[in-house]
Amino acid sequence: MVSIESSSNQPEAQHPVFNRRTFLQAALATTAVVGVGSFLTACGVKTQKVVSKLIRVGWKADMDTFNPFTTVTTEGVEIQSMIYDKLLDYGLDLQSEPSLATKSVSAGNTITYTIRDGVTWHDGTPFSVKDIVYTYETIGKNQLGINAQFLADYVSVSAPDDKTVVLTFTRPQAFDPGLVIPIVPAHIWSTKSTDEISKFDNLAPIGTGPFAFGTRKQGQIVTVTRNDKWWGTAPEASGISWAIYSNDDLLAQALKNGEVDITPNVPPTVFDGLKKDSAVTAVELDSFSFHHIGMNVSKVKGSTGNPLMHDRAIRQALGYALDRNQIVQIAYAGHALPAGSILTPNFGDYYYEPKGDAVIDNNPAKANAILDAAGYSAKGSDGIRKTKDGKSLSFRVICTATTSVDVRTAQLFQATAEKVGIKLTLTTVDSDTMASAVYNLENPDWDIFVWGWDSGVNDPSYLLGVPLTSQIGGNNDVFYSNPVYDDLFTKQSAELDHTKRVAIVQEMQKLFYEDCVYLVAVYLKKLQAYNNSGWTGWTNVAGGIIFNFTRDNYLKVKAGK
């Protein structure tokens, strides 16, 4: 809670008229974080100056969980990066920099970290190498959670002394896992079984990071407060709030009015207007992100997804029916790129771009030919194709209601699919329902979704790891399982020769692209905006000022006048 320099708050003689919805948004974005002073200001009551200042983020979706082992949303990772430290981190140049480890040295099958002194957990418990050993051992031995893909070759972790941690693998590692795995406190987590860890909601997270957990109102707001005992250079912000706005126009207005300092995902339909507003700086940045159409290919007994999704011919036909350029122009107002591979062009020579006859996009004639050849030639009176036993090629599509670009993408996809005889029925849901439906291992009750991915690291391994068989129950949101793909991932993860690794990575992308379990629709341009009167020194970074795999902008901006 922020202190307020006041002993008496006197209301004005007459309160100004205010818009109820704007008032509620302002109240929500302030009371949970800065206390009664800002709340009274929102009511039109004069208060004296607030001593410290917050970074107020406005965005469109809620985080999933505070559990670092199981979180899958970018929102969750973003907030947790303020609470938890990793051994290494990314700077504003997207290059590795020290964090809990002051040095990392790879030699053969080992990575050795030199650990920082003087670190404490938010609850006052001293941090030690035992916490690192516990974190890595829990993931490595049990292949637990979303980061298990980075420890697929794990053998052991040890601490030969209180300043050193050694990771041992079966082979050399092309990527340093210290850049992605948050370190958790052993004194809190070590009493739990693997099953308990997977289900732990961690409602009061304790980390070593620059900010400590403040509050959470699910579906509304999350706050953190500055950790004044953090080992690094203290950020100027006294805290951060992430408030959810369900309406694009309300969020834009809040940004222009200064109720929100920065927003990481500006809808394309709003972006051009914000660029013309002198109160706001709006930027369009290259990204490591895409939005995609995913197909439920789960084979678990309890799956109620349409089993026709298992037919590659249907998935490919949907791929040929999709018109990516139309989606770019209409859903994104031109602020995106037509996509294909699971890696974005920002990954440089790792990126695979299908060309010529390899392109699966906007070819209804090809879609029709594939469906005819697969035996789906009969049509009902509604024009929808049928199986040989009379079942319609009809599928359910879900997407998050507040993500307007995904809703519009789904609508455009509906129309193009119908032209080749496939019916898609769209349902929009809130972000919590979306996550719980898609990641329901026992009963995935959906057929197709429209959603997105942000890479968690500046390396192809993160996004390439999403469709791994081992990530079913983790990041693998479509339940894809292909032993050839899995084997290629293992090979690239240990390949230190860049040219050879590029060849393997491109082969993986081609395989996954042709399987059409993902139809990667667009590569995003990160459209972000900040209010010019709030904070200064925001640095433009590929992938985003915030909502990126570097947290440095939160730590280095300065309060405005």
Coordinates of C-alpha atoms in Angstrom, one line a residue:
M1 CA 0.0 0.0 0.0
V2 CA 1.3 3.4 -0.9
S3 CA 1.5 6.1 1.8
I4 CA -0.4 9.4 1.3
E5 CA 0.7 12.7 2.6
S6 CA -2.6 13.9 4.0
S7 CA -4.4 14.2 7.3
S8 CA -7.6 15.6 5.9
N9 CA -9.3 15.0 2.5
Q10 CA -11.9 17.7 1.8
P11 CA -14.5 17.0 -1.0
E12 CA -15.3 19.7 -3.4
A13 CA -18.6 21.6 -3.0
Q14 CA -20.0 19.9 -6.1
H15 CA -18.8 16.6 -7.6
P16 CA -18.3 16.6 -11.3
V17 CA -20.4 14.4 -13.5
F18 CA -18.6 11.2 -14.6
N19 CA -19.2 8.3 -16.8
R20 CA -20.0 5.3 -14.7
R21 CA -18.0 2.8 -16.7
T22 CA -14.9 5.0 -16.9
F23 CA -15.2 5.6 -13.2
L24 CA -15.4 1.9 -12.4
Q25 CA -12.4 1.2 -14.6
A26 CA -10.4 4.0 -13.0
A27 CA -11.4 2.8 -9.5
L28 CA -10.5 -0.8 -10.3
A29 CA -7.1 0.3 -11.7
T30 CA -6.3 2.3 -8.6
T31 CA -7.8 1.1 -5.4
A32 CA -6.3 -2.4 -5.4
V33 CA -2.9 -0.8 -5.9
V34 CA -2.5 2.7 -4.6
G35 CA -5.1 2.8 -1.9
V36 CA -7.7 5.3 -0.9
G37 CA -5.9 8.4 -2.2
S38 CA -6.3 7.6 -5.9
F39 CA -9.7 6.1 -5.3
L40 CA -10.9 9.4 -3.8
T41 CA -9.3 11.3 -6.7
A42 CA -11.4 9.1 -9.1
C43 CA -14.5 10.2 -7.2
G44 CA -13.6 13.8 -7.6
V45 CA -12.1 14.2 -4.1
K46 CA -8.9 16.2 -3.6
T47 CA -6.0 14.5 -2.0
Q48 CA -2.4 15.5 -1.6
K49 CA 0.5 14.1 -3.6
V50 CA 1.0 10.3 -3.6
V51 CA 4.6 9.6 -2.6
S52 CA 5.4 6.8 -5.0
K53 CA 4.2 5.8 -8.4
L54 CA 3.0 2.7 -10.3
I55 CA 3.3 1.4 -13.8
R56 CA -0.3 0.7 -14.8
V57 CA -0.8 -1.8 -17.6
G58 CA -4.0 -2.3 -19.4
W59 CA -4.6 -5.5 -21.3
K60 CA -7.4 -7.8 -22.6
A61 CA -6.9 -11.2 -21.0
D62 CA -6.4 -12.7 -17.5
M63 CA -3.3 -14.7 -16.4
D64 CA -3.9 -18.4 -15.8
T65 CA -1.9 -19.2 -12.7
F66 CA 1.0 -18.2 -10.4
N67 CA 2.4 -21.7 -10.6
P68 CA 5.7 -21.3 -12.6
F69 CA 5.7 -25.0 -13.4
T70 CA 2.4 -25.0 -15.2
T71 CA 1.6 -21.5 -16.5
V72 CA 1.0 -21.4 -20.2
T73 CA -0.2 -17.9 -20.9
T74 CA 2.0 -15.0 -21.8
E75 CA 0.1 -12.9 -19.2
G76 CA 1.1 -15.5 -16.5
V77 CA 4.7 -15.5 -17.6
E78 CA 4.9 -11.7 -17.7
I79 CA 3.6 -11.2 -14.2
Q80 CA 5.7 -14.1 -12.8
S81 CA 8.8 -12.6 -14.3
M82 CA 8.4 -9.7 -11.9
I83 CA 8.1 -12.1 -8.9
Y84 CA 10.6 -14.8 -9.8
D85 CA 14.2 -14.6 -10.9
K86 CA 15.9 -17.0 -13.3
L87 CA 19.6 -17.8 -13.4
L88 CA 20.0 -15.6 -16.4
D89 CA 17.8 -13.1 -18.2
Y90 CA 17.4 -11.1 -21.4
G91 CA 18.4 -7.5 -21.6
L92 CA 16.9 -4.9 -23.8
D93 CA 19.3 -6.0 -26.6
L94 CA 17.7 -9.5 -26.2
Q95 CA 21.1 -10.9 -25.3
S96 CA 21.8 -12.9 -22.1
E97 CA 22.7 -11.1 -19.0
P98 CA 23.4 -12.2 -15.4
S99 CA 20.5 -12.7 -12.9
L100 CA 20.7 -15.1 -9.9
A101 CA 23.8 -16.4 -11.7
T102 CA 26.7 -14.0 -12.3
K103 CA 28.3 -16.4 -14.8
S104 CA 27.3 -19.4 -17.0
V105 CA 30.0 -21.6 -18.6
S106 CA 29.2 -24.5 -20.9
A107 CA 31.8 -27.2 -21.4
G108 CA 30.9 -30.5 -23.0
N109 CA 27.8 -32.0 -21.4
T110 CA 27.8 -29.6 -18.4
I111 CA 26.7 -26.0 -17.7
T112 CA 28.3 -24.4 -14.6
Y113 CA 26.7 -21.4 -12.9
T114 CA 28.3 -19.1 -10.4
I115 CA 25.6 -17.9 -8.0
R116 CA 25.1 -14.4 -6.7
D117 CA 25.5 -13.5 -3.0
G118 CA 23.1 -11.6 -0.8
V119 CA 19.8 -12.8 -2.2
T120 CA 16.7 -13.4 0.0
W121 CA 13.2 -14.6 -0.7
H122 CA 10.3 -12.2 -0.3
D123 CA 9.4 -13.9 3.0
G124 CA 12.9 -13.1 4.4
T125 CA 14.3 -16.7 4.0
P126 CA 17.8 -16.7 2.7
F127 CA 18.2 -17.9 -0.9
S128 CA 20.7 -20.7 -1.5
V129 CA 22.0 -23.1 -4.2
K130 CA 19.6 -25.6 -2.6
D131 CA 16.7 -23.7 -4.2
I132 CA 18.3 -24.0 -7.7
V133 CA 19.0 -27.7 -7.2
Y134 CA 15.4 -28.3 -6.1
T135 CA 13.9 -26.4 -9.0
Y136 CA 16.0 -28.1 -11.7
E137 CA 15.8 -31.6 -10.1
T138 CA 12.0 -31.3 -9.8
I139 CA 11.6 -30.5 -13.5
G140 CA 14.4 -32.7 -14.8
K141 CA 13.7 -35.9 -12.9
N142 CA 9.9 -35.7 -13.4
Q143 CA 9.9 -34.0 -16.8
L144 CA 7.4 -31.7 -15.1
G145 CA 5.7 -28.7 -16.6
I146 CA 6.2 -26.3 -19.5
N147 CA 9.9 -26.1 -19.2
A148 CA 10.6 -29.8 -19.2
Q149 CA 11.5 -29.5 -22.9
F150 CA 14.6 -27.7 -22.0
L151 CA 15.7 -30.5 -19.7
A152 CA 14.9 -33.4 -22.0
D153 CA 18.6 -34.5 -21.8
Y154 CA 18.9 -33.9 -18.1
V155 CA 21.1 -36.2 -16.0
S156 CA 21.7 -34.4 -12.7
V157 CA 22.1 -31.1 -10.9
S158 CA 24.5 -30.6 -8.1
A159 CA 26.0 -27.8 -5.9
P160 CA 29.6 -28.6 -5.1
D161 CA 29.7 -25.5 -2.9
D162 CA 27.5 -22.6 -1.9
K163 CA 28.5 -20.5 -4.9
T164 CA 28.3 -23.1 -7.7
V165 CA 25.6 -25.1 -9.4
V166 CA 26.4 -27.7 -12.1
L167 CA 23.9 -29.1 -14.6
T168 CA 24.8 -32.3 -16.4
F169 CA 23.2 -33.6 -19.6
T170 CA 23.5 -36.6 -21.8
R171 CA 24.8 -34.3 -24.6
P172 CA 25.8 -30.7 -25.2
Q173 CA 23.0 -28.1 -25.1
A174 CA 22.4 -25.6 -27.9
F175 CA 20.3 -23.5 -25.5
D176 CA 21.0 -22.5 -21.9
P177 CA 17.9 -23.4 -19.8
G178 CA 19.0 -20.7 -17.2
L179 CA 17.4 -18.2 -19.5
V180 CA 13.9 -19.6 -19.1
I181 CA 13.4 -21.5 -15.9
P182 CA 12.2 -19.5 -12.8
I183 CA 13.7 -20.5 -9.5
V184 CA 11.2 -21.4 -6.8
P185 CA 11.8 -21.6 -3.0
A186 CA 12.5 -25.1 -1.9
H187 CA 11.2 -24.4 1.7
I188 CA 7.7 -23.8 0.2
W189 CA 7.6 -26.3 -2.6
S190 CA 9.7 -29.3 -1.5
T191 CA 7.0 -30.7 0.8
K192 CA 4.7 -31.3 -2.2
S193 CA 4.4 -34.4 -4.3
T194 CA 4.8 -34.1 -8.1
D195 CA 1.0 -34.4 -8.4
E196 CA 0.5 -31.7 -5.8
I197 CA 2.9 -29.4 -7.5
S198 CA 1.0 -29.8 -10.8
K199 CA -2.2 -28.8 -9.1
F200 CA -0.9 -26.1 -6.8
D201 CA -2.5 -22.7 -7.5
N202 CA 0.2 -20.8 -5.6
L203 CA -2.1 -18.0 -4.6
A204 CA 0.5 -16.2 -2.6
P205 CA 3.7 -16.6 -4.7
I206 CA 7.1 -16.0 -3.0
G207 CA 10.1 -15.2 -5.2
T208 CA 13.4 -13.3 -5.2
G209 CA 12.4 -10.9 -7.9
P210 CA 12.3 -7.1 -8.1
F211 CA 8.6 -7.1 -7.2
A212 CA 6.6 -9.0 -4.6
F213 CA 3.0 -10.2 -5.0
G214 CA 0.4 -7.7 -4.0
T215 CA -3.2 -8.7 -4.9
R216 CA -5.3 -10.5 -7.5
K217 CA -8.9 -10.1 -8.4
Q218 CA -9.5 -12.9 -10.9
G219 CA -10.7 -11.5 -14.2
Q220 CA -10.0 -7.9 -13.1
I221 CA -6.6 -7.0 -11.9
V222 CA -3.2 -8.2 -10.6
T223 CA -0.8 -6.0 -8.6
V224 CA 2.8 -6.3 -7.4
T225 CA 4.8 -4.1 -5.1
R226 CA 8.5 -3.2 -5.2
N227 CA 10.9 -5.5 -3.4
D228 CA 13.2 -3.0 -1.7
K229 CA 15.6 -5.9 -0.7
W230 CA 16.1 -7.0 -4.3
W231 CA 19.7 -7.7 -5.2
G232 CA 19.6 -5.6 -8.4
T233 CA 19.3 -1.9 -9.1
A234 CA 16.0 -0.8 -7.6
P235 CA 13.3 0.0 -10.2
E236 CA 11.8 3.5 -9.8
A237 CA 8.2 2.1 -9.9
S238 CA 6.7 1.4 -6.5
G239 CA 4.6 -1.3 -8.1
I240 CA 2.9 -2.6 -11.2
S241 CA -0.8 -3.2 -11.9
W242 CA -2.2 -5.2 -14.8
A243 CA -5.9 -4.4 -15.2
I244 CA -8.2 -6.2 -17.7
Y245 CA -10.4 -4.2 -20.0
S246 CA -13.0 -6.1 -21.9
N247 CA -13.6 -3.3 -24.4
D248 CA -11.1 -2.0 -26.9
D249 CA -12.5 1.6 -26.9
L250 CA -12.5 1.8 -23.1
L251 CA -8.9 0.7 -23.0
A252 CA -7.8 3.2 -25.6
Q253 CA -9.7 6.0 -23.8
A254 CA -8.1 5.0 -20.5
L255 CA -4.7 5.2 -22.2
K256 CA -5.3 8.6 -23.6
N257 CA -6.7 9.9 -20.3
G258 CA -3.6 8.7 -18.4
E259 CA -5.6 6.1 -16.4
V260 CA -3.3 3.5 -18.0
D261 CA 0.4 4.0 -18.7
I262 CA 1.0 1.3 -21.3
T263 CA -0.9 -1.4 -23.2
P264 CA 0.9 -4.3 -24.9
N265 CA -1.7 -5.4 -27.4
V266 CA -3.4 -2.5 -29.2
P267 CA -6.1 -3.8 -31.6
P268 CA -5.3 -2.9 -35.2
T269 CA -8.6 -1.1 -35.6
V270 CA -7.6 1.3 -32.8
F271 CA -3.9 1.6 -33.5
D272 CA -4.1 4.1 -36.4
G273 CA -6.2 6.4 -34.3
L274 CA -3.8 6.3 -31.3
K275 CA -0.9 7.2 -33.6
K276 CA -2.7 10.5 -34.3
D277 CA -3.1 11.3 -30.6
S278 CA -0.5 13.7 -29.2
A279 CA -1.0 12.3 -25.6
V280 CA 0.1 8.8 -26.7
T281 CA 3.1 7.2 -28.4
A282 CA 2.0 4.2 -30.5
V283 CA 4.7 1.8 -31.9
E284 CA 4.6 -1.1 -34.4
L285 CA 7.4 -3.6 -33.7
D286 CA 8.6 -6.8 -35.2
S287 CA 7.6 -9.8 -33.1
F288 CA 8.3 -13.4 -32.1
S289 CA 4.6 -14.0 -32.0
F290 CA 1.8 -15.5 -34.1
H291 CA -1.9 -16.2 -34.0
H292 CA -3.0 -19.6 -35.2
I293 CA -5.9 -22.0 -35.7
G294 CA -5.5 -25.2 -33.7
M295 CA -7.1 -28.6 -34.3
N296 CA -8.0 -31.0 -31.4
V297 CA -6.2 -34.3 -32.3
S298 CA -6.4 -35.7 -28.8
K299 CA -6.7 -39.5 -28.6
V300 CA -7.7 -39.8 -25.0
K301 CA -10.8 -41.9 -24.3
G302 CA -12.7 -38.9 -22.7
S303 CA -12.1 -36.5 -25.6
T304 CA -15.4 -35.2 -27.1
G305 CA -13.6 -33.4 -29.9
N306 CA -14.8 -34.4 -33.4
P307 CA -12.7 -37.5 -34.4
L308 CA -12.8 -36.3 -38.0
M309 CA -10.0 -33.8 -36.9
H310 CA -7.7 -36.8 -37.0
D311 CA -8.0 -37.0 -40.7
R312 CA -5.0 -35.1 -42.2
A313 CA -6.9 -34.6 -45.4
I314 CA -9.6 -32.5 -43.7
R315 CA -7.0 -30.5 -41.8
Q316 CA -5.1 -29.8 -45.0
A317 CA -8.3 -28.9 -46.8
L318 CA -9.0 -26.3 -44.1
G319 CA -5.5 -25.0 -44.7
Y320 CA -6.1 -24.6 -48.4
A321 CA -9.5 -22.9 -47.6
L322 CA -7.9 -20.4 -45.3
D323 CA -7.1 -17.0 -46.8
R324 CA -4.3 -15.6 -44.7
N325 CA -3.9 -12.3 -46.7
Q326 CA -7.6 -11.7 -46.2
I327 CA -7.2 -12.1 -42.5
V328 CA -4.2 -9.7 -42.5
Q329 CA -6.1 -7.0 -44.3
I330 CA -9.5 -7.3 -42.6
A331 CA -8.9 -8.7 -39.1
Y332 CA -5.5 -6.9 -38.6
A333 CA -6.0 -3.8 -40.8
G334 CA -2.7 -4.6 -42.5
H335 CA -0.7 -4.7 -39.2
A336 CA 0.5 -8.3 -39.5
L337 CA 2.1 -10.6 -42.0
P338 CA 0.5 -13.7 -43.7
A339 CA 2.1 -16.7 -41.9
G340 CA 2.9 -20.3 -42.4
S341 CA 5.6 -21.9 -40.2
I342 CA 5.6 -22.1 -36.4
L343 CA 8.6 -19.9 -36.3
T344 CA 8.4 -16.2 -37.2
P345 CA 10.7 -14.4 -39.7
N346 CA 12.4 -12.7 -36.7
F347 CA 14.2 -15.9 -36.1
G348 CA 16.4 -15.3 -39.1
D349 CA 17.9 -18.2 -41.0
Y350 CA 16.0 -20.7 -38.7
Y351 CA 12.8 -19.6 -40.4
Y352 CA 11.2 -21.9 -42.9
E353 CA 9.1 -20.3 -45.7
P354 CA 7.1 -22.7 -47.9
K355 CA 7.1 -21.7 -51.5
G356 CA 5.4 -22.7 -54.8
D357 CA 3.5 -25.9 -54.6
A358 CA 4.4 -26.3 -50.9
V359 CA 2.2 -23.4 -49.9
I360 CA -1.0 -24.5 -48.1
D361 CA -3.2 -21.4 -48.4
N362 CA -6.0 -19.8 -50.3
N363 CA -6.6 -22.5 -52.8
P364 CA -10.2 -23.7 -52.7
A365 CA -9.8 -25.8 -55.8
K366 CA -7.0 -27.8 -54.1
A367 CA -9.2 -28.1 -50.9
N368 CA -12.1 -29.5 -52.9
A369 CA -9.8 -31.9 -54.7
I370 CA -8.4 -33.2 -51.4
L371 CA -11.8 -33.7 -49.9
D372 CA -13.2 -35.4 -53.0
A373 CA -10.2 -37.8 -53.1
A374 CA -10.7 -38.6 -49.4
G375 CA -14.3 -39.7 -49.9
Y376 CA -16.1 -36.6 -48.7
S377 CA -17.8 -35.9 -52.0
A378 CA -21.4 -36.2 -50.9
K379 CA -23.1 -33.0 -49.8
G380 CA -26.3 -32.3 -47.9
S381 CA -28.9 -29.8 -48.9
D382 CA -27.0 -27.2 -47.0
G383 CA -23.9 -27.7 -49.1
I384 CA -21.9 -29.3 -46.3
R385 CA -19.9 -32.4 -47.2
K386 CA -20.6 -35.7 -45.5
T387 CA -18.7 -38.8 -44.6
K388 CA -19.6 -42.1 -46.2
D389 CA -21.8 -42.9 -43.2
G390 CA -23.6 -39.6 -43.4
K391 CA -21.9 -37.4 -40.8
S392 CA -21.5 -33.8 -41.7
L393 CA -18.1 -32.2 -41.8
S394 CA -19.2 -29.8 -39.0
F395 CA -16.8 -28.5 -36.4
R396 CA -17.0 -26.2 -33.3
V397 CA -14.6 -23.2 -33.2
I398 CA -13.8 -21.3 -29.9
C399 CA -11.9 -18.1 -29.3
T400 CA -11.5 -15.5 -26.6
A401 CA -14.3 -12.9 -26.8
T402 CA -12.1 -10.0 -25.8
T403 CA -9.5 -10.7 -28.5
S404 CA -11.2 -9.0 -31.4
V405 CA -8.6 -10.1 -34.0
D406 CA -9.2 -13.7 -33.1
V407 CA -13.0 -13.3 -33.3
R408 CA -12.7 -11.7 -36.7
T409 CA -10.2 -14.4 -37.9
A410 CA -12.7 -17.1 -36.9
Q411 CA -15.5 -15.4 -38.7
L412 CA -13.4 -15.1 -41.9
F413 CA -12.3 -18.7 -41.5
Q414 CA -16.0 -19.8 -41.2
A415 CA -16.8 -18.2 -44.5
T416 CA -13.9 -19.6 -46.5
A417 CA -14.4 -23.1 -45.0
E418 CA -18.1 -23.1 -46.0
K419 CA -17.1 -22.5 -49.6
V420 CA -15.4 -25.9 -49.7
G421 CA -18.2 -27.7 -47.8
I422 CA -17.1 -27.5 -44.2
K423 CA -19.3 -26.0 -41.5
L424 CA -17.7 -24.1 -38.6
T425 CA -19.8 -23.0 -35.6
L426 CA -18.2 -20.2 -33.6
T427 CA -18.5 -19.7 -29.9
T428 CA -16.7 -16.9 -28.0
V429 CA -15.6 -17.5 -24.4
D430 CA -13.7 -15.6 -21.7
S431 CA -10.0 -16.3 -21.2
D432 CA -10.4 -18.5 -18.2
T433 CA -12.9 -20.8 -20.0
M434 CA -10.7 -20.8 -23.1
A435 CA -7.7 -22.1 -21.1
S436 CA -9.6 -24.6 -19.1
A437 CA -11.3 -26.0 -22.2
V438 CA -8.2 -26.3 -24.4
Y439 CA -6.0 -27.7 -21.7
N440 CA -8.5 -30.3 -20.3
L441 CA -6.5 -33.5 -20.6
E442 CA -9.2 -35.9 -19.7
N443 CA -12.1 -34.3 -21.6
P444 CA -11.0 -31.8 -24.3
D445 CA -14.5 -30.7 -25.4
W446 CA -13.7 -28.6 -28.5
D447 CA -12.7 -29.1 -32.1
I448 CA -10.9 -26.0 -33.3
F449 CA -9.6 -22.8 -31.6
V450 CA -8.1 -19.5 -32.6
W451 CA -5.4 -18.3 -30.3
G452 CA -1.8 -17.1 -30.2
W453 CA 1.7 -17.8 -29.1
D454 CA 4.6 -15.5 -28.0
S455 CA 8.0 -17.1 -27.9
G456 CA 9.4 -17.3 -24.3
V457 CA 13.0 -17.0 -25.5
N458 CA 15.2 -15.6 -28.3
D459 CA 15.8 -19.1 -29.6
P460 CA 13.7 -21.4 -31.8
S461 CA 13.6 -24.1 -29.1
Y462 CA 10.6 -22.6 -27.3
L463 CA 8.1 -22.5 -30.1
L464 CA 9.4 -25.7 -31.6
G465 CA 8.9 -27.4 -28.3
V466 CA 5.2 -26.5 -28.1
P467 CA 4.0 -29.5 -30.2
L468 CA 6.2 -32.1 -28.5
T469 CA 4.5 -35.3 -27.2
S470 CA 6.2 -34.6 -23.8
Q471 CA 4.4 -31.2 -23.7
I472 CA 0.9 -32.8 -23.8
G473 CA -0.3 -31.5 -20.4
G474 CA 2.1 -28.5 -20.8
N475 CA 2.3 -26.2 -23.8
N476 CA 1.0 -28.7 -26.3
D477 CA -2.5 -27.3 -26.8
V478 CA -3.6 -29.5 -29.7
F479 CA -2.4 -32.9 -28.3
Y480 CA -0.2 -33.4 -31.3
S481 CA 2.2 -36.5 -31.2
N482 CA 4.7 -37.3 -33.9
P483 CA 7.8 -39.4 -33.0
V484 CA 9.6 -38.1 -36.0
Y485 CA 9.1 -34.5 -34.9
D486 CA 10.1 -35.4 -31.3
D487 CA 13.3 -37.0 -32.5
L488 CA 14.2 -34.1 -34.7
F489 CA 13.7 -31.7 -31.7
T490 CA 16.1 -33.8 -29.6
K491 CA 18.7 -33.7 -32.4
Q492 CA 18.5 -29.9 -32.8
S493 CA 18.6 -29.3 -29.1
A494 CA 22.1 -30.8 -28.9
E495 CA 23.5 -29.6 -32.3
L496 CA 26.1 -26.9 -31.7
D497 CA 27.0 -26.4 -35.4
H498 CA 24.7 -23.6 -36.5
T499 CA 24.4 -24.6 -40.1
K500 CA 23.4 -28.2 -39.1
R501 CA 21.0 -27.0 -36.5
V502 CA 19.3 -24.7 -39.0
A503 CA 18.8 -27.6 -41.4
I504 CA 17.1 -29.7 -38.6
V505 CA 15.0 -26.8 -37.5
Q506 CA 13.7 -26.2 -41.0
E507 CA 12.9 -29.8 -41.5
M508 CA 10.8 -29.8 -38.3
Q509 CA 8.9 -26.7 -39.4
K510 CA 8.1 -28.3 -42.8
L511 CA 6.8 -31.5 -41.2
F512 CA 4.6 -29.6 -38.7
Y513 CA 3.4 -27.2 -41.4
E514 CA 2.3 -30.1 -43.7
D515 CA 0.5 -31.9 -40.8
C516 CA -1.8 -28.9 -40.5
V517 CA -2.6 -29.3 -36.8
Y518 CA -1.7 -25.7 -36.6
L519 CA -2.8 -23.3 -39.3
V520 CA -0.5 -20.4 -38.4
A521 CA -2.6 -17.5 -39.7
V522 CA -0.5 -14.4 -39.1
Y523 CA 2.8 -13.2 -37.7
L524 CA 2.0 -10.3 -35.4
K525 CA 3.3 -6.9 -35.5
K526 CA 3.5 -5.9 -31.9
L527 CA 1.2 -2.9 -31.7
Q528 CA 1.9 -1.2 -28.3
A529 CA 1.2 2.3 -27.0
Y530 CA 2.1 4.3 -23.9
N531 CA 0.9 7.6 -22.4
N532 CA 3.5 10.3 -22.8
S533 CA 2.8 11.9 -19.4
G534 CA 3.3 8.7 -17.3
W535 CA 6.8 7.1 -17.7
T536 CA 9.8 8.1 -19.8
G537 CA 12.6 6.0 -21.3
W538 CA 10.5 3.1 -22.7
T539 CA 12.8 1.3 -25.2
N540 CA 11.5 -0.2 -28.4
V541 CA 12.5 -3.9 -28.5
A542 CA 11.7 -6.6 -31.1
G543 CA 8.9 -8.6 -29.6
G544 CA 7.5 -5.7 -27.6
I545 CA 8.4 -3.0 -25.1
I546 CA 6.6 -5.2 -22.5
F547 CA 4.8 -8.5 -23.0
N548 CA 8.1 -9.9 -24.2
F549 CA 10.8 -12.2 -22.9
T550 CA 12.8 -9.3 -21.4
R551 CA 11.5 -7.6 -18.3
D552 CA 14.0 -4.7 -18.4
N553 CA 11.7 -2.0 -19.5
Y554 CA 9.7 -2.4 -16.3
L555 CA 12.9 -2.0 -14.3
K556 CA 14.5 0.9 -16.2
V557 CA 11.8 3.4 -17.0
K558 CA 11.6 6.6 -15.1
A559 CA 8.7 8.5 -13.7
G560 CA 7.5 11.4 -15.7
K561 CA 7.0 14.9 -14.4

